Coordinates of C-alpha atoms in Angstrom, one line a residue:
Chain A
M1 CA -134.5 -13.3 -65.8
L2 CA -132.2 -14.2 -68.7
K3 CA -133.6 -14.3 -72.1
I4 CA -131.6 -15.6 -75.1
R5 CA -133.2 -15.0 -78.4
N6 CA -131.9 -16.5 -81.7
I7 CA -128.2 -16.2 -81.0
D8 CA -125.5 -17.2 -83.4
A9 CA -121.8 -17.4 -82.5
F10 CA -118.7 -18.1 -84.6
Y11 CA -115.1 -19.1 -84.0
G12 CA -113.6 -17.9 -87.3
N13 CA -115.6 -19.7 -89.9
I14 CA -116.9 -22.3 -87.6
H15 CA -120.6 -21.9 -86.8
A16 CA -120.5 -22.8 -83.1
L17 CA -124.0 -21.7 -82.0
K18 CA -126.9 -21.9 -84.4
N19 CA -130.0 -19.9 -83.6
I20 CA -130.1 -20.6 -79.8
S21 CA -133.0 -19.4 -77.7
M22 CA -133.3 -20.0 -74.0
D23 CA -135.2 -18.7 -71.0
I24 CA -134.0 -18.8 -67.4
E25 CA -136.4 -17.8 -64.7
K26 CA -135.5 -16.4 -61.3
G27 CA -134.7 -19.0 -58.7
E28 CA -134.3 -21.9 -61.1
I29 CA -131.5 -24.4 -61.6
I30 CA -131.2 -25.0 -65.3
S31 CA -128.8 -27.5 -66.8
L32 CA -127.4 -27.6 -70.3
I33 CA -126.3 -31.1 -71.3
G34 CA -124.7 -32.4 -74.5
A35 CA -121.7 -34.2 -76.0
N36 CA -118.2 -32.7 -76.4
G37 CA -118.1 -29.9 -78.8
A38 CA -121.9 -29.4 -78.8
G39 CA -121.4 -25.7 -77.9
K40 CA -122.3 -25.8 -74.2
S41 CA -119.3 -23.8 -73.0
T42 CA -119.6 -21.4 -76.0
T43 CA -123.2 -20.6 -74.9
L44 CA -121.8 -19.6 -71.5
M45 CA -119.0 -17.6 -73.0
T46 CA -121.5 -15.8 -75.2
I47 CA -123.6 -14.9 -72.2
C48 CA -120.5 -13.5 -70.5
G49 CA -119.5 -11.5 -73.6
V50 CA -116.2 -13.4 -74.0
V51 CA -117.4 -14.8 -77.4
P52 CA -119.3 -12.1 -79.3
A53 CA -122.9 -13.0 -80.3
R54 CA -123.9 -12.4 -83.9
G55 CA -127.5 -11.6 -84.4
G56 CA -130.3 -12.1 -81.9
E57 CA -130.4 -10.7 -78.4
I58 CA -129.5 -11.5 -74.9
T59 CA -131.4 -9.7 -72.1
F60 CA -130.8 -9.9 -68.4
E61 CA -133.7 -8.5 -66.4
G62 CA -134.7 -6.3 -69.3
T63 CA -131.2 -5.0 -70.1
A64 CA -129.6 -6.0 -73.4
I65 CA -126.2 -7.5 -72.6
N66 CA -125.0 -8.7 -75.9
N67 CA -122.0 -6.6 -77.0
M68 CA -121.4 -5.5 -73.4
A69 CA -117.9 -5.8 -71.9
T70 CA -117.4 -8.8 -69.6
D71 CA -116.7 -6.7 -66.5
K72 CA -119.9 -4.7 -67.0
I73 CA -121.9 -8.0 -67.3
V74 CA -120.3 -9.2 -64.0
A75 CA -121.3 -5.9 -62.4
L76 CA -124.9 -6.5 -63.4
G77 CA -124.9 -9.7 -61.3
I78 CA -124.0 -12.5 -63.7
N79 CA -120.9 -14.5 -62.6
Q80 CA -119.3 -17.5 -64.3
V81 CA -117.2 -20.2 -62.7
P82 CA -115.0 -20.9 -65.6
E83 CA -114.3 -24.4 -66.9
G84 CA -111.1 -25.7 -65.3
R85 CA -111.6 -23.6 -62.2
H86 CA -109.1 -20.8 -62.9
I87 CA -108.4 -19.9 -59.3
F88 CA -105.5 -17.6 -58.5
P89 CA -102.7 -20.1 -57.8
Y90 CA -100.3 -17.7 -55.9
L91 CA -103.0 -16.0 -53.7
T92 CA -104.2 -17.6 -50.5
V93 CA -107.7 -19.0 -50.1
M94 CA -108.7 -15.8 -48.3
E95 CA -107.2 -13.6 -50.9
N96 CA -108.9 -15.5 -53.7
L97 CA -112.2 -14.9 -51.9
D98 CA -111.3 -11.3 -51.4
M99 CA -110.7 -11.0 -55.1
G100 CA -114.2 -12.2 -55.6
A101 CA -115.4 -9.2 -53.7
F102 CA -113.4 -6.9 -56.0
L103 CA -116.4 -4.9 -57.1
R104 CA -117.9 -4.6 -53.6
S105 CA -117.1 -2.2 -50.9
D106 CA -119.4 -3.2 -48.1
A107 CA -116.9 -4.6 -45.6
R108 CA -119.5 -6.1 -43.3
G109 CA -121.3 -7.9 -46.1
I110 CA -118.0 -9.3 -47.4
K111 CA -117.2 -10.6 -43.9
Q112 CA -120.7 -12.1 -43.7
D113 CA -120.4 -13.9 -47.0
M114 CA -117.0 -15.2 -46.1
D115 CA -118.3 -16.7 -42.9
Y116 CA -121.2 -18.2 -44.9
I117 CA -118.7 -19.8 -47.3
F118 CA -116.7 -21.2 -44.5
T119 CA -119.8 -22.9 -43.1
L120 CA -120.6 -24.2 -46.6
F121 CA -117.1 -25.5 -47.1
P122 CA -115.4 -26.2 -43.8
R123 CA -112.5 -27.5 -45.8
L124 CA -111.7 -24.1 -47.1
A125 CA -111.8 -22.7 -43.6
E126 CA -109.1 -25.1 -42.6
R127 CA -107.0 -24.0 -45.5
R128 CA -107.6 -20.3 -45.6
N129 CA -104.0 -19.3 -45.4
Q130 CA -102.8 -21.8 -48.0
A131 CA -102.0 -20.8 -51.6
G132 CA -104.7 -21.6 -54.0
G133 CA -102.4 -23.6 -56.2
T134 CA -101.6 -26.1 -53.4
L135 CA -105.2 -27.2 -53.0
S136 CA -106.6 -30.5 -54.4
G137 CA -108.8 -30.4 -57.4
G138 CA -112.0 -30.7 -55.4
E139 CA -111.0 -28.0 -53.0
Q140 CA -110.1 -25.8 -56.0
Q141 CA -113.5 -26.3 -57.4
M142 CA -115.0 -25.4 -54.0
L143 CA -112.9 -22.3 -54.0
A144 CA -113.9 -21.3 -57.5
I145 CA -117.6 -21.6 -56.6
S146 CA -117.0 -19.7 -53.3
R147 CA -115.2 -17.0 -55.1
A148 CA -118.1 -16.6 -57.5
I149 CA -120.5 -16.4 -54.6
M150 CA -118.4 -13.6 -53.1
T151 CA -119.5 -11.4 -56.1
R152 CA -123.1 -11.9 -54.9
P153 CA -124.3 -13.0 -58.3
R154 CA -128.0 -13.2 -59.0
L155 CA -127.3 -15.6 -61.9
L156 CA -124.4 -18.1 -61.4
L157 CA -123.0 -19.8 -64.4
L158 CA -121.2 -23.0 -63.7
D159 CA -119.1 -24.6 -66.4
E160 CA -118.5 -28.3 -65.8
P161 CA -118.1 -28.3 -62.0
S162 CA -117.5 -32.0 -62.1
L163 CA -114.4 -31.8 -64.4
G164 CA -111.7 -34.1 -63.1
L165 CA -113.2 -34.8 -59.8
A166 CA -113.9 -38.1 -58.0
P167 CA -117.5 -39.2 -58.1
I168 CA -117.9 -38.6 -54.3
V169 CA -116.5 -35.1 -54.5
T170 CA -118.7 -34.4 -57.5
R171 CA -121.8 -35.4 -55.5
Q172 CA -120.8 -33.2 -52.6
I173 CA -120.3 -30.2 -55.0
F174 CA -123.7 -30.8 -56.5
E175 CA -125.4 -30.9 -53.1
I176 CA -123.8 -27.6 -52.3
I177 CA -125.0 -26.1 -55.6
K178 CA -128.5 -27.1 -54.7
K179 CA -128.0 -25.6 -51.3
I180 CA -126.8 -22.3 -52.6
N181 CA -129.8 -22.2 -54.9
Q182 CA -132.2 -22.8 -52.1
E183 CA -130.6 -20.6 -49.4
N184 CA -129.7 -17.6 -51.4
K185 CA -132.3 -17.8 -54.2
T186 CA -129.4 -17.7 -56.6
T187 CA -130.4 -18.7 -60.1
I188 CA -128.1 -21.3 -61.4
F189 CA -127.2 -22.2 -65.0
L190 CA -125.2 -25.4 -65.1
V191 CA -123.3 -26.8 -68.0
E192 CA -122.4 -30.5 -67.5
Q193 CA -121.2 -33.7 -69.0
N194 CA -122.5 -35.6 -66.1
A195 CA -126.1 -35.5 -67.3
N196 CA -127.5 -37.8 -64.7
L197 CA -126.4 -35.8 -61.7
A198 CA -127.1 -32.4 -63.3
L199 CA -130.7 -33.3 -64.4
H200 CA -131.4 -34.7 -60.9
I201 CA -130.9 -31.3 -59.2
S202 CA -132.3 -29.2 -62.1
D203 CA -135.7 -27.8 -62.5
R204 CA -135.4 -27.7 -66.2
G205 CA -132.9 -28.9 -68.8
Y206 CA -131.8 -28.1 -72.3
V207 CA -130.1 -30.7 -74.6
M208 CA -127.7 -29.4 -77.1
E209 CA -126.3 -31.1 -80.2
T210 CA -123.8 -29.6 -82.7
G211 CA -124.7 -26.0 -82.0
S212 CA -128.5 -26.2 -81.7
I213 CA -130.9 -27.0 -78.9
T214 CA -132.7 -30.2 -79.7
M215 CA -134.8 -30.7 -76.7
T216 CA -136.0 -28.9 -73.6
D217 CA -138.1 -30.2 -70.7
T218 CA -138.2 -30.5 -66.9
G219 CA -135.3 -32.3 -65.3
R220 CA -137.4 -35.3 -64.4
N221 CA -139.0 -35.7 -67.8
L222 CA -135.6 -35.5 -69.5
L223 CA -134.3 -38.2 -67.2
A224 CA -137.2 -40.4 -68.3
N225 CA -136.8 -39.6 -72.0
E226 CA -135.7 -42.6 -74.0
D227 CA -133.5 -40.6 -76.4
V228 CA -131.7 -38.8 -73.6
K229 CA -131.3 -42.1 -71.7
K230 CA -129.7 -43.7 -74.7
A231 CA -127.5 -40.8 -75.7
Y232 CA -126.3 -39.2 -72.5
L233 CA -127.1 -41.5 -69.6
G234 CA -125.8 -44.6 -71.1
I235 CA -128.8 -46.7 -70.1
Chain B
M1 CA -70.0 -45.2 -56.5
T2 CA -71.4 -41.6 -56.3
A3 CA -68.0 -40.2 -55.5
K4 CA -66.5 -42.0 -58.5
N5 CA -69.4 -40.7 -60.6
E6 CA -68.7 -37.1 -59.5
L7 CA -65.1 -37.4 -60.3
T8 CA -65.8 -38.8 -63.8
K9 CA -68.2 -36.0 -64.4
S10 CA -65.8 -33.3 -63.4
L11 CA -63.0 -35.0 -65.3
M12 CA -65.2 -35.0 -68.5
A13 CA -66.0 -31.3 -67.9
S14 CA -62.3 -30.4 -67.6
I15 CA -61.4 -32.4 -70.7
W16 CA -64.1 -30.6 -72.6
F17 CA -62.9 -27.3 -71.4
M18 CA -59.3 -28.1 -72.3
F19 CA -60.4 -29.2 -75.8
L20 CA -62.6 -26.1 -76.3
T21 CA -60.1 -23.5 -75.2
F22 CA -57.1 -25.3 -76.8
P23 CA -56.9 -23.0 -79.9
I24 CA -57.0 -19.8 -77.9
M25 CA -55.2 -20.8 -74.8
V26 CA -52.5 -23.0 -76.0
I27 CA -51.5 -22.1 -79.6
R28 CA -50.0 -18.8 -80.1
V29 CA -48.7 -17.8 -83.5
N30 CA -45.7 -15.5 -83.2
T31 CA -46.1 -13.4 -86.4
V32 CA -42.7 -11.8 -86.1
T33 CA -40.6 -14.9 -86.1
D34 CA -43.2 -17.1 -87.9
T35 CA -43.2 -19.7 -85.2
I36 CA -45.9 -21.3 -83.1
E37 CA -45.6 -21.3 -79.3
W38 CA -47.2 -24.2 -77.5
R39 CA -48.3 -23.0 -74.1
W40 CA -49.0 -26.4 -72.5
Q41 CA -49.1 -25.0 -69.0
N42 CA -52.2 -23.0 -69.9
M43 CA -54.0 -26.1 -70.8
F44 CA -53.3 -27.7 -67.4
A45 CA -54.4 -24.5 -65.7
V46 CA -57.7 -24.6 -67.6
G47 CA -58.1 -28.3 -66.9
F48 CA -57.5 -28.0 -63.1
G49 CA -59.7 -24.9 -63.0
A50 CA -62.6 -26.5 -64.8
F51 CA -62.3 -29.7 -62.7
F52 CA -62.6 -27.8 -59.4
L53 CA -65.1 -25.3 -60.6
S54 CA -67.4 -28.1 -61.8
M55 CA -67.1 -29.8 -58.5
L56 CA -68.0 -26.6 -56.7
W57 CA -70.8 -25.9 -59.1
R58 CA -72.5 -29.3 -58.5
Y59 CA -72.0 -29.0 -54.8
L60 CA -73.7 -25.6 -54.7
I61 CA -76.6 -26.9 -56.9
R62 CA -77.1 -29.9 -54.6
K63 CA -77.0 -27.6 -51.6
K64 CA -79.6 -25.4 -53.2
E65 CA -81.9 -28.3 -54.0
M66 CA -81.6 -29.6 -50.4
S67 CA -82.6 -26.2 -49.0
G68 CA -85.5 -26.0 -51.5
K69 CA -87.2 -28.8 -49.6
K70 CA -87.6 -26.8 -46.5
D71 CA -90.9 -25.1 -45.8
S72 CA -91.6 -21.8 -47.3
Q73 CA -91.4 -19.9 -44.1
S74 CA -87.7 -20.4 -43.6
R75 CA -87.0 -19.8 -47.2
K76 CA -87.8 -16.1 -46.9
S77 CA -84.6 -14.3 -47.8
P78 CA -82.6 -13.4 -44.7
I79 CA -82.2 -9.8 -45.9
Y80 CA -85.9 -9.5 -46.0
Q81 CA -86.3 -10.7 -42.5
V82 CA -83.7 -8.1 -41.3
I83 CA -85.6 -5.3 -43.1
R84 CA -88.9 -6.4 -41.7
D85 CA -87.5 -6.6 -38.2
Q86 CA -88.5 -3.5 -36.3
K87 CA -85.3 -3.6 -34.2
F88 CA -83.1 -3.1 -37.3
A89 CA -85.5 -1.2 -39.5
L90 CA -85.5 2.2 -37.7
P91 CA -81.8 2.5 -37.1
G92 CA -81.2 1.2 -40.5
L93 CA -83.4 3.8 -42.2
A94 CA -81.8 6.5 -40.0
A95 CA -78.4 5.4 -41.1
I96 CA -79.4 5.4 -44.7
A97 CA -80.9 8.9 -44.3
V98 CA -77.9 10.3 -42.7
F99 CA -75.6 8.7 -45.3
T100 CA -77.7 10.1 -48.1
I101 CA -77.8 13.6 -46.7
L102 CA -74.0 13.7 -46.1
F103 CA -73.1 11.8 -49.3
P104 CA -72.5 14.8 -51.7
H105 CA -70.5 16.6 -49.0
I106 CA -68.2 13.7 -48.1
F107 CA -67.5 12.3 -51.6
S108 CA -66.2 13.9 -54.7
M109 CA -68.4 15.2 -57.5
Y110 CA -67.5 12.2 -59.6
Q111 CA -69.0 9.9 -57.0
T112 CA -72.0 12.1 -56.6
N113 CA -72.6 12.1 -60.3
I114 CA -72.4 8.3 -60.4
M115 CA -74.8 8.1 -57.6
I116 CA -77.3 10.4 -59.4
S117 CA -77.2 8.0 -62.4
A118 CA -77.8 5.1 -60.1
L119 CA -80.7 6.8 -58.5
I120 CA -82.2 7.6 -61.9
Y121 CA -82.0 3.9 -62.6
V122 CA -83.6 3.2 -59.2
M123 CA -86.5 5.3 -60.3
L124 CA -86.7 3.6 -63.7
G125 CA -86.5 0.2 -62.1
L126 CA -89.3 1.0 -59.7
G127 CA -91.4 2.2 -62.6
L128 CA -90.8 -0.9 -64.7
N129 CA -91.5 -2.9 -61.6
I130 CA -95.1 -1.8 -61.8
V131 CA -95.4 -3.1 -65.3
I132 CA -93.4 -6.3 -64.9
G133 CA -93.4 -7.1 -61.2
L134 CA -97.0 -6.2 -60.3
A135 CA -99.0 -6.5 -63.6
G136 CA -96.8 -9.2 -65.1
L137 CA -96.5 -7.6 -68.5
L138 CA -93.0 -8.1 -70.0
D139 CA -92.0 -4.7 -71.4
L140 CA -88.7 -4.7 -73.3
G141 CA -89.1 -1.2 -74.7
Y142 CA -89.2 0.7 -71.4
V143 CA -86.4 3.0 -72.4
A144 CA -88.7 4.6 -75.0
F145 CA -90.6 6.4 -72.2
F146 CA -87.3 7.5 -70.7
A147 CA -86.5 9.0 -74.0
V148 CA -89.9 10.7 -74.2
G149 CA -89.2 12.3 -70.9
A150 CA -85.7 13.4 -71.7
Y151 CA -86.7 14.8 -75.1
S152 CA -89.8 16.5 -73.8
Y153 CA -87.7 18.6 -71.4
A154 CA -85.0 19.3 -74.0
L155 CA -87.4 20.3 -76.7
L156 CA -89.9 22.2 -74.5
N157 CA -87.0 24.1 -73.1
L158 CA -85.4 24.8 -76.4
H159 CA -88.6 26.1 -78.0
Y160 CA -90.6 27.5 -75.2
G161 CA -88.1 28.1 -72.4
I162 CA -89.9 25.8 -70.0
T163 CA -87.9 25.3 -66.8
F164 CA -87.0 22.0 -65.1
W165 CA -89.7 22.1 -62.4
I166 CA -92.5 22.6 -64.9
A167 CA -91.0 20.1 -67.3
L168 CA -90.8 17.4 -64.6
P169 CA -94.6 16.8 -64.3
L170 CA -95.0 17.4 -68.0
G171 CA -92.4 14.8 -68.8
G172 CA -94.2 12.3 -66.5
L173 CA -97.5 13.2 -68.2
L174 CA -96.1 12.7 -71.7
G175 CA -94.5 9.5 -70.6
A176 CA -98.0 8.3 -69.4
V177 CA -99.5 9.3 -72.8
A178 CA -96.8 7.4 -74.6
G179 CA -97.5 4.4 -72.3
I180 CA -101.2 4.5 -73.2
I181 CA -100.3 4.8 -76.9
L182 CA -98.2 1.7 -76.7
G183 CA -100.6 -0.1 -74.4
Y184 CA -103.6 0.3 -76.5
P185 CA -102.6 -1.9 -79.5
V186 CA -101.0 -4.5 -77.3
L187 CA -104.0 -5.1 -75.0
R188 CA -104.6 -8.5 -76.3
L189 CA -101.0 -9.7 -76.3
R190 CA -99.2 -11.5 -73.5
G191 CA -95.9 -13.0 -72.8
D192 CA -93.5 -13.4 -75.8
Y193 CA -95.7 -11.5 -78.2
L194 CA -96.0 -8.5 -75.9
A195 CA -92.2 -8.6 -75.4
I196 CA -91.6 -8.5 -79.1
V197 CA -94.0 -5.6 -79.7
T198 CA -92.6 -3.5 -76.9
L199 CA -89.1 -4.2 -78.1
G200 CA -90.2 -2.8 -81.5
F201 CA -91.8 0.2 -79.9
G202 CA -88.6 1.1 -78.1
E203 CA -86.6 0.9 -81.3
I204 CA -89.2 3.0 -83.2
I205 CA -88.9 5.9 -80.7
R206 CA -85.1 5.8 -81.0
L207 CA -85.1 5.6 -84.8
V208 CA -87.6 8.5 -85.0
M209 CA -85.4 10.6 -82.8
E210 CA -82.3 9.7 -84.8
N211 CA -83.8 10.4 -88.2
W212 CA -86.3 13.2 -87.8
N213 CA -83.8 16.0 -88.0
E214 CA -86.2 18.9 -88.0
F215 CA -87.8 17.7 -84.8
S216 CA -85.1 16.2 -82.7
F217 CA -81.9 17.3 -84.4
G218 CA -81.0 13.7 -85.2
P219 CA -77.9 12.0 -84.0
S220 CA -76.2 15.3 -83.1
G221 CA -78.7 15.6 -80.3
I222 CA -79.6 18.6 -78.2
A223 CA -76.9 20.3 -76.2
N224 CA -77.0 23.1 -73.5
I225 CA -80.0 21.8 -71.7
P226 CA -80.1 24.0 -68.6
K227 CA -79.6 22.4 -65.2
P228 CA -82.4 23.1 -62.7
G229 CA -82.3 26.5 -61.1
F230 CA -83.0 27.2 -57.4
F231 CA -85.8 29.8 -57.4
G232 CA -84.3 31.6 -60.3
M233 CA -80.8 31.7 -58.8
E234 CA -77.9 30.5 -60.9
L235 CA -75.9 28.0 -59.0
S236 CA -72.2 26.9 -59.4
L237 CA -71.5 23.6 -61.0
H238 CA -70.7 22.0 -57.7
A239 CA -73.8 23.3 -56.1
T240 CA -76.1 22.2 -59.0
T241 CA -74.8 18.7 -58.8
I242 CA -75.6 18.6 -55.1
Y243 CA -79.0 20.1 -55.8
I244 CA -79.8 17.5 -58.5
F245 CA -78.7 14.8 -56.1
Y246 CA -81.2 15.9 -53.5
T247 CA -83.9 16.3 -56.1
I248 CA -83.5 12.8 -57.4
V249 CA -83.4 11.5 -53.8
A250 CA -86.7 13.3 -53.1
L251 CA -88.1 11.8 -56.3
V252 CA -87.0 8.3 -55.4
I253 CA -88.6 8.6 -52.0
F254 CA -91.8 9.9 -53.6
T255 CA -91.7 7.0 -56.1
I256 CA -91.3 4.5 -53.2
F257 CA -94.2 6.0 -51.3
V258 CA -96.6 6.0 -54.3
I259 CA -95.7 2.5 -55.4
N260 CA -96.0 1.2 -51.9
R261 CA -99.5 2.6 -51.7
L262 CA -100.4 1.4 -55.2
E263 CA -99.4 -2.1 -54.3
N264 CA -101.9 -2.4 -51.6
S265 CA -104.7 -0.6 -53.4
R266 CA -107.5 -1.8 -55.5
I267 CA -105.5 -1.2 -58.6
G268 CA -102.6 -3.2 -57.2
R269 CA -104.9 -6.1 -56.4
A270 CA -106.3 -6.0 -59.9
W271 CA -102.7 -6.2 -61.3
I272 CA -101.9 -9.1 -59.1
A273 CA -105.1 -10.9 -60.3
L274 CA -104.2 -10.0 -63.9
K275 CA -100.7 -11.5 -63.5
D276 CA -102.1 -14.7 -62.0
D277 CA -105.0 -15.6 -64.3
E278 CA -106.6 -13.4 -66.9
I279 CA -109.8 -15.4 -67.3
A280 CA -110.4 -15.5 -63.6
C281 CA -109.6 -11.8 -63.5
Q282 CA -112.4 -11.1 -66.0
A283 CA -114.8 -13.3 -64.1
M284 CA -114.2 -11.2 -61.0
G285 CA -115.5 -8.2 -62.9
I286 CA -112.1 -6.5 -63.4
D287 CA -111.8 -4.4 -66.5
K288 CA -108.8 -6.1 -68.1
A289 CA -108.1 -3.4 -70.7
R290 CA -108.2 -0.5 -68.2
T291 CA -106.1 -2.4 -65.7
K292 CA -103.4 -3.0 -68.3
L293 CA -103.4 0.5 -69.6
R294 CA -103.1 1.8 -66.1
A295 CA -100.0 -0.3 -65.5
F296 CA -98.4 0.9 -68.7
A297 CA -99.3 4.5 -68.0
L298 CA -98.2 4.5 -64.4
G299 CA -95.0 2.7 -65.2
A300 CA -94.2 5.1 -68.0
T301 CA -94.8 8.1 -65.8
W302 CA -91.8 7.4 -63.7
A303 CA -89.7 6.8 -66.8
G304 CA -90.8 10.1 -68.2
M305 CA -89.8 11.9 -65.0
G306 CA -86.5 10.0 -64.8
G307 CA -85.9 11.2 -68.4
V308 CA -86.3 14.8 -67.4
V309 CA -83.8 14.5 -64.6
F310 CA -81.4 12.6 -66.9
A311 CA -81.6 15.4 -69.5
A312 CA -81.0 18.0 -66.8
K313 CA -78.1 16.1 -65.3
T314 CA -76.2 15.5 -68.5
T315 CA -77.2 18.7 -70.2
F316 CA -76.9 16.9 -73.5
I317 CA -79.0 14.1 -75.0
N318 CA -78.9 12.3 -78.2
P319 CA -80.5 9.0 -79.4
A320 CA -77.5 7.0 -78.4
S321 CA -78.5 7.3 -74.8
F322 CA -81.7 5.4 -75.4
T323 CA -80.7 2.1 -77.0
I324 CA -82.1 -1.3 -76.4
W325 CA -79.2 -1.9 -74.0
E326 CA -80.7 0.6 -71.6
S327 CA -84.0 -1.3 -71.6
V328 CA -82.1 -4.5 -70.9
I329 CA -80.3 -3.0 -68.0
I330 CA -83.5 -1.7 -66.4
L331 CA -85.1 -5.1 -66.9
C332 CA -82.1 -6.7 -65.3
T333 CA -82.4 -4.4 -62.3
V334 CA -85.9 -5.6 -61.8
V335 CA -85.3 -9.2 -62.3
L336 CA -82.0 -9.3 -60.4
G337 CA -83.3 -7.3 -57.5
G338 CA -86.5 -9.3 -57.2
M339 CA -89.7 -8.8 -59.2
G340 CA -92.3 -6.9 -57.3
S341 CA -90.0 -6.1 -54.4
I342 CA -89.2 -2.5 -53.8
P343 CA -86.0 -2.9 -51.7
G344 CA -84.9 -5.6 -54.2
V345 CA -85.3 -3.3 -57.2
I346 CA -83.4 -0.5 -55.3
C347 CA -80.5 -2.9 -54.5
G348 CA -80.6 -4.3 -58.0
A349 CA -80.3 -0.9 -59.6
M350 CA -77.5 0.2 -57.3
L351 CA -75.6 -2.9 -58.0
L352 CA -76.0 -2.9 -61.7
I353 CA -75.1 0.7 -62.2
L354 CA -72.4 1.1 -59.6
L355 CA -70.7 -2.2 -60.2
P356 CA -69.8 -1.6 -63.9
E357 CA -68.7 1.8 -62.8
Y358 CA -66.3 0.5 -60.2
L359 CA -65.3 -2.4 -62.3
R360 CA -63.7 -0.1 -64.9
D361 CA -60.3 -1.3 -63.8
F362 CA -61.2 -4.7 -65.2
G363 CA -61.5 -3.3 -68.6
E364 CA -62.7 -5.9 -71.1
F365 CA -63.6 -8.4 -68.4
R366 CA -66.2 -6.0 -67.1
M367 CA -69.0 -7.4 -69.2
I368 CA -67.9 -11.0 -68.6
T369 CA -68.1 -10.4 -64.9
F370 CA -71.4 -8.7 -65.3
G371 CA -72.8 -11.6 -67.3
S372 CA -71.6 -14.2 -64.9
V373 CA -73.2 -12.4 -62.0
L374 CA -76.5 -12.5 -63.8
V375 CA -76.2 -16.2 -64.7
L376 CA -75.2 -17.1 -61.2
M377 CA -78.1 -15.1 -59.8
M378 CA -80.6 -16.8 -62.0
V379 CA -79.4 -20.2 -60.9
F380 CA -79.1 -19.7 -57.2
R381 CA -81.6 -17.0 -56.5
P382 CA -84.2 -17.1 -59.2
G383 CA -86.5 -14.9 -57.1
G384 CA -84.0 -12.0 -57.1
M385 CA -81.7 -10.6 -54.4
I386 CA -84.4 -9.6 -52.1
E387 CA -87.4 -11.7 -53.0
N388 CA -90.8 -10.1 -52.8
V389 CA -92.9 -11.3 -49.9
R390 CA -96.4 -10.2 -50.5
K391 CA -98.4 -9.1 -47.6
T392 CA -100.8 -11.9 -47.0
Y393 CA -103.8 -12.3 -44.8
Q394 CA -102.8 -14.3 -41.8
F395 CA -106.0 -15.4 -40.3
K396 CA -105.5 -16.7 -36.8
K397 CA -108.2 -18.2 -34.7

């Protein structure tokens, strides 16, 4: 579905991504784990076209998407839930969701998706007339994910959904992510610090270190790997 | 304890004021007799005044803080509720309509002329409201587009004999083009940086007009710009004024209609998203660059048209009419009236243009009054006179 081939990315002089290659197949949950500053978020930003890729190629279902504008990439069916949620604080929950459907014009489909989201997150249904900024951190994360679902993405990119959340909320969110993947056949690419939880729900995982990918395997194998255990799971 | 505290605070304030104003309020050098007059009674007046004003000030602040704790529903401005109330809305609108139609016939030409200026500013304020109130882009050089409109009518008329009615859409169009020209380089800027660049742009347009003598006739300006004709008929001065009055009223109504529609459109929602959060806006698939350019272009269109009307009304323009001060006034109408709120901007413009006009009797105190009104507004009604209440989904089960 998404093919990344030999991508480099820079912030000024800093070489942030070094010759990255990845493959994401349809229907998978892929997680990318690594320490702070390894280049995980940059990888997502490069896919979305926010950070320009130098060299190499990114293709989504056969279309080259490097050097494409971000909004065009979103229109193709890739959506990112940005790190730190970035919901619209002054819009209500309903309006936030409606904003997610910005590129769509099928009123009935939008209504259907909203109902689906409210069954997924009953909390949001309770707070639908409340301004986004007044929600708690966990609810905001739910809203950010829901808003991304409203774009009907085929590939959903999640940047640290566990950021700043209590362990129990994190676990809830991860269950929902799994559910979205199974019920909608949405392919999910997950960037996480919480390697343990992420690898548990993932089909495959990539391990990143200072801008390069050092390891890739199935989620289960990575969980069992001695190096991963020592470095990221703290066992 | 608290009462004592309050008294000490006010006492301190009054002592400070007495100290600060001492040189100008108390000492007066009589240059004829070479003596110094000590006007002690002035010092006491200042002291008492400062004491009570500071008490009043803190009382009002406290009252405001108390009311801030109430829920948002009851905090909606009372004026807004009156406007929204169907019972008052229709008769109110009818009254305004009748008043507007009769206005030039009841009042003198001087009053009508002032009202025309005020209405031009209403139009400018509504245009700037798109850029600032809806899209959240702080534009300090808005007067540049006003100048573009005014000069396009003046120059097109001078060289090609183009009449008012053709120049009006052309002025709007040229304004929009200028808006895009400014918008393009500042696409990546936000907040303070954007404000600085737009400020510079406004000054550039003015300086070009002032110094490019072959093109714009420099500081001497362009005179004898014809007033609009009525299907080729020449009208008397009085009739023309009335005619311009109705024209600008029609234009303002048109502006209100368009902006109202824009606000609830797809573009309007994109602007609101852009104002709230740029990153999220991009993640929703909104084309950031195009959305910003649209805001600049649409905002500038109204300034361009306003400029054409302005040139036709005054029949003489020169760069002195398009200084940074005009930008500031237009910005004030938007902020004072209530960002994003159409009735607010209208009230703001009326107040800001008519008030200084009627305050002429106050002479030098005019600007002080004006400034204090602004400061007080920002403290007690930071959302503007008529705060914008966005239409929201109210989902009831």
